[in-house]
Amino acid sequence: MYAWMWRHLPGPWPLRLLIFLVVLFAVAVALFLWVFPWVEETFEINRVTVG
Amino acid sequence: MHRKARRGRRRAPKRSPVAAIAGGLGELLLTAGVLVLLFVGYQLWGTGIQTAAAQSDLRSQFALQIDNEEPEEVYDGLELGAAYGILRIERFGENWEWLVVEGVEDDDLKNGPGRYPDNVHAGEIGNFAIAAHRSGHGEPFAKFPELHEGDIIEIETHTGVYRYELDTAPNGNADGNRINITDSWVVDPVPGEPRSTEPTEARLTLTTCWPRWGSSHRMYASGLLVDVEER
């Protein structure tokens, strides 16, 4: 998967590395902003109220 | 050497199918591990950043409420998620204070402790109830089991400062006052009596999750109003 990505990125290796890191960062941001809050709510792992 | 033969687009090195599948599976497992670690990071630390920002917004909101010239209107116009008051619990630290929000939905509680909106207001006859997180989102009630009977819980609203003395608490027991998720009797007007019972005392009830890093059960503490300073 990662090797496949690496082969399909354009440019010399420093550029590839930069693109790779930017993609990873974007994925992490998406996880923190949308995916994790959704997981927390959906699986009710953090409820504190009765009833 | 064979180097010259490899021109143009790079190709994947040839591997046996078994090696390719095992390698792919390994990458997936590693990725899953990193995802889980990131989620733990989100719970421990990521959620607190948002909460800290929300708390500072709520603090300025509450300052406006205090300046309001028509105090009666504050409660009437209170929307879910709005600032409600300041909660102070000395057992949790000398300078421990949190801005309480109106409402106990996830969206409200991620910003701070929340008031059960169907219950009475602070200081009123009945059961004034607050829920808060014990892990993540700034973990206001992290030390909940340390609450003892006799501890003073202070709540300041735009109408005044109210102090309640706990008459039931976990008393340092990590499993103390553990209740089931459905035990909503603790926030009834008179806990333990039918919901229709007319209350005669002003009570405060706090709820949080049990265990700390899960929510299969709940924990609670409760007490009666002992001191009032009207504004």
XYZ file of C-alpha atoms in Angstrom:
282
model
C 0.000 0.000 0.000
C 2.631 2.528 1.064
C 5.125 1.176 -1.456
C 2.464 1.496 -4.130
C 1.825 5.121 -3.130
C 5.524 5.865 -3.153
C 5.909 4.498 -6.692
C 3.003 6.583 -7.976
C 4.089 9.875 -6.478
C 5.701 12.222 -8.993
C 9.109 13.906 -8.844
C 12.436 13.209 -7.167
C 12.524 11.679 -3.702
C 12.561 14.882 -1.605
C 9.369 16.024 -3.363
C 7.805 12.611 -2.917
C 8.610 12.665 0.738
C 7.052 16.115 1.096
C 3.855 15.058 -0.690
C 3.755 11.879 1.372
C 4.025 13.794 4.652
C 1.401 16.337 3.578
C -1.010 13.512 2.732
C -0.367 11.834 6.092
C -0.962 15.118 7.909
C -4.206 15.724 6.013
C -5.416 12.241 6.937
C -4.571 12.837 10.611
C -6.438 16.160 10.626
C -9.504 14.537 9.047
C -9.386 11.803 11.688
C -9.246 14.271 14.582
C -11.893 16.621 13.208
C -14.495 14.211 11.901
C -13.746 10.513 12.263
C -12.802 10.328 15.960
C -15.685 12.522 17.209
C -18.025 10.334 15.171
C -16.530 7.137 16.624
C -16.809 8.501 20.149
C -20.472 9.404 19.707
C -21.520 6.321 17.768
C -20.008 3.749 20.061
C -21.100 5.599 23.216
C -17.771 5.089 24.899
C -17.946 8.288 26.896
C -21.420 8.739 28.389
C -21.847 10.361 31.780
C -25.594 10.874 32.201
C -28.243 8.601 33.692
C -31.525 7.614 32.045
C 24.224 -5.154 -13.935
C 20.578 -5.019 -14.935
C 20.149 -1.357 -14.098
C 19.857 -0.155 -17.663
C 16.993 -2.485 -18.320
C 14.811 -0.635 -15.804
C 13.689 2.453 -17.590
C 10.574 4.562 -17.490
C 7.898 3.961 -14.881
C 9.068 2.218 -11.764
C 7.625 -1.167 -11.206
C 6.974 -3.108 -8.082
C 9.699 -5.621 -7.395
C 8.504 -9.093 -8.226
C 7.315 -11.023 -5.207
C 5.558 -14.276 -4.759
C 1.756 -13.889 -4.173
C 2.099 -15.190 -0.645
C 4.743 -12.598 0.191
C 2.632 -9.859 -1.402
C -0.443 -10.796 0.658
C 1.548 -11.144 3.869
C 3.228 -7.791 3.238
C -0.087 -6.090 2.519
C -1.645 -7.596 5.632
C 1.321 -6.443 7.691
C 0.916 -2.893 6.423
C -2.793 -2.965 7.259
C -2.105 -4.179 10.792
C 0.549 -1.529 11.342
C -1.841 1.106 10.038
C -4.605 -0.137 12.330
C -2.220 0.039 15.283
C -1.293 3.620 14.471
C -4.995 4.518 14.107
C -5.769 3.116 17.554
C -2.849 5.011 19.070
C -4.016 8.212 17.390
C -7.493 7.667 18.807
C -6.047 7.261 22.291
C -4.144 10.505 21.701
C -7.389 12.149 20.636
C -9.180 10.990 23.781
C -6.381 11.908 26.167
C -5.255 15.166 24.732
C -7.037 16.129 21.513
C -10.468 16.539 23.098
C -9.066 18.809 25.814
C -7.869 21.477 23.383
C -11.379 22.115 22.117
C -12.757 22.074 25.668
C -10.232 24.641 26.899
C -11.208 27.029 24.093
C -14.908 26.505 24.809
C -14.371 27.181 28.521
C -12.856 30.551 27.830
C -15.813 31.468 25.563
C -18.241 30.354 28.270
C -16.446 32.473 30.848
C -17.055 35.656 28.843
C -20.642 34.553 28.193
C -21.193 34.137 31.914
C -19.704 37.571 32.639
C -22.362 39.055 30.331
C -25.107 37.183 32.211
C -23.951 38.662 35.509
C -24.157 42.145 34.020
C -27.656 41.493 32.716
C -30.108 43.959 34.192
C -33.052 41.574 34.055
C -31.878 38.440 35.872
C -35.223 36.673 35.383
C -34.724 36.679 31.652
C -31.418 34.835 31.771
C -32.936 31.445 32.621
C -35.835 31.967 30.204
C -33.577 32.580 27.250
C -31.064 29.872 28.150
C -30.303 27.688 25.149
C -28.628 24.275 25.219
C -24.870 24.744 25.289
C -25.056 28.231 26.813
C -23.059 29.231 29.893
C -24.929 28.416 33.109
C -22.602 29.110 36.013
C -19.315 28.287 37.711
C -18.805 25.030 39.570
C -16.199 24.913 42.340
C -15.175 21.756 44.173
C -12.344 22.202 46.641
C -11.804 18.440 46.930
C -10.583 18.518 43.317
C -8.172 21.373 43.971
C -8.106 24.786 45.596
C -8.494 26.630 42.308
C -10.595 23.993 40.621
C -13.417 25.690 38.778
C -15.346 24.896 35.646
C -17.888 26.800 33.635
C -21.095 24.764 33.568
C -23.161 24.633 30.391
C -26.895 24.186 29.948
C -27.732 20.661 28.738
C -26.269 17.173 28.939
C -26.079 16.177 25.264
C -22.675 15.176 23.877
C -22.392 18.556 22.188
C -22.906 20.339 25.503
C -20.704 18.103 27.672
C -17.715 18.352 25.366
C -17.477 21.986 26.468
C -17.725 21.393 30.209
C -19.956 20.022 32.980
C -23.623 20.232 31.947
C -26.849 20.928 33.818
C -29.706 18.453 33.374
C -32.082 20.874 31.635
C -35.301 19.219 32.874
C -34.258 19.637 36.515
C -34.562 22.705 38.731
C -32.090 25.574 38.756
C -29.324 26.035 41.327
C -30.661 26.842 44.777
C -34.260 25.886 43.995
C -36.320 23.267 45.840
C -35.884 19.975 43.952
C -32.866 18.283 42.429
C -30.341 20.462 40.636
C -28.171 18.008 38.660
C -24.879 18.198 36.782
C -23.057 15.623 34.614
C -19.417 15.804 33.519
C -16.721 13.746 31.830
C -14.129 11.881 33.845
C -11.851 11.135 30.867
C -11.242 13.296 27.823
C -12.782 16.713 27.132
C -10.687 18.279 29.890
C -11.808 15.501 32.308
C -13.444 17.828 34.868
C -14.565 14.945 37.114
C -11.305 12.949 36.824
C -11.030 12.665 40.621
C -14.707 11.891 41.187
C -14.148 8.874 43.518
C -12.264 11.166 45.916
C -15.463 13.014 46.809
C -16.421 12.445 50.447
C -19.587 12.953 52.428
C -19.434 16.409 53.957
C -17.567 17.931 51.003
C -18.851 21.303 49.851
C -19.860 21.767 46.227
C -20.220 25.384 45.208
C -22.143 26.667 42.223
C -22.254 30.319 41.225
C -24.948 31.479 38.824
C -26.119 34.940 37.826
C -28.576 34.754 40.758
C -26.055 33.985 43.484
C -23.675 31.503 45.059
C -25.028 28.210 46.399
C -23.186 25.668 48.533
C -24.260 22.081 48.909
C -22.891 19.562 51.398
C -22.630 16.022 50.087
C -24.578 13.425 52.066
C -23.677 10.564 49.739
C -20.411 10.185 47.788
C -17.920 7.518 46.642
C -15.800 8.332 49.742
C -12.498 7.430 48.105
C -13.752 4.075 46.830
C -13.093 3.676 43.105
C -16.351 1.714 42.813
C -18.296 3.732 45.372
C -21.801 4.935 44.485
C -21.709 2.974 41.254
C -25.091 2.787 39.582
C -26.536 1.458 36.345
C -26.941 3.551 33.232
C -30.720 3.488 33.656
C -30.706 4.544 37.313
C -32.236 7.907 36.574
C -33.778 7.976 40.074
C -30.643 9.768 41.296
C -31.713 12.891 39.429
C -35.394 12.641 40.439
C -36.785 15.577 42.490
C -36.583 13.358 45.606
C -34.134 10.503 44.890
C -35.587 7.136 45.897
C -39.174 8.389 45.891
C -41.618 8.244 42.952
C -40.916 10.900 40.367
C -44.194 12.660 41.156
C -43.183 13.249 44.799
C -43.247 16.927 45.679
C -39.741 17.921 46.865
C -39.257 19.910 50.051
C -35.469 20.207 50.010
C -32.949 21.781 47.638
C -30.634 19.008 46.475
C -27.634 18.787 44.150
C -26.671 15.617 42.275
C -23.500 15.032 40.253
C -23.122 12.171 37.756
C -20.198 10.850 35.731
C -19.124 7.657 34.004
C -17.874 4.406 35.511
C -15.288 3.088 34.862
C -13.200 6.148 34.178
C -12.150 5.051 30.710
C -15.466 3.549 29.730
C -19.137 3.982 30.353
C -20.730 0.648 31.193
C -22.044 2.205 34.424
C -22.350 5.570 36.124
C -21.225 7.095 39.414
C -22.971 9.750 41.455
C -22.727 11.991 44.480
C -25.457 14.064 46.063
C -26.070 16.569 48.832
C -28.298 19.282 50.273
C -28.156 23.053 50.065
C -26.489 24.480 53.170
C -25.571 28.048 52.256
C -26.871 30.754 49.925
C -25.471 34.150 48.966
C -27.978 35.926 46.773
C -26.482 38.369 44.320
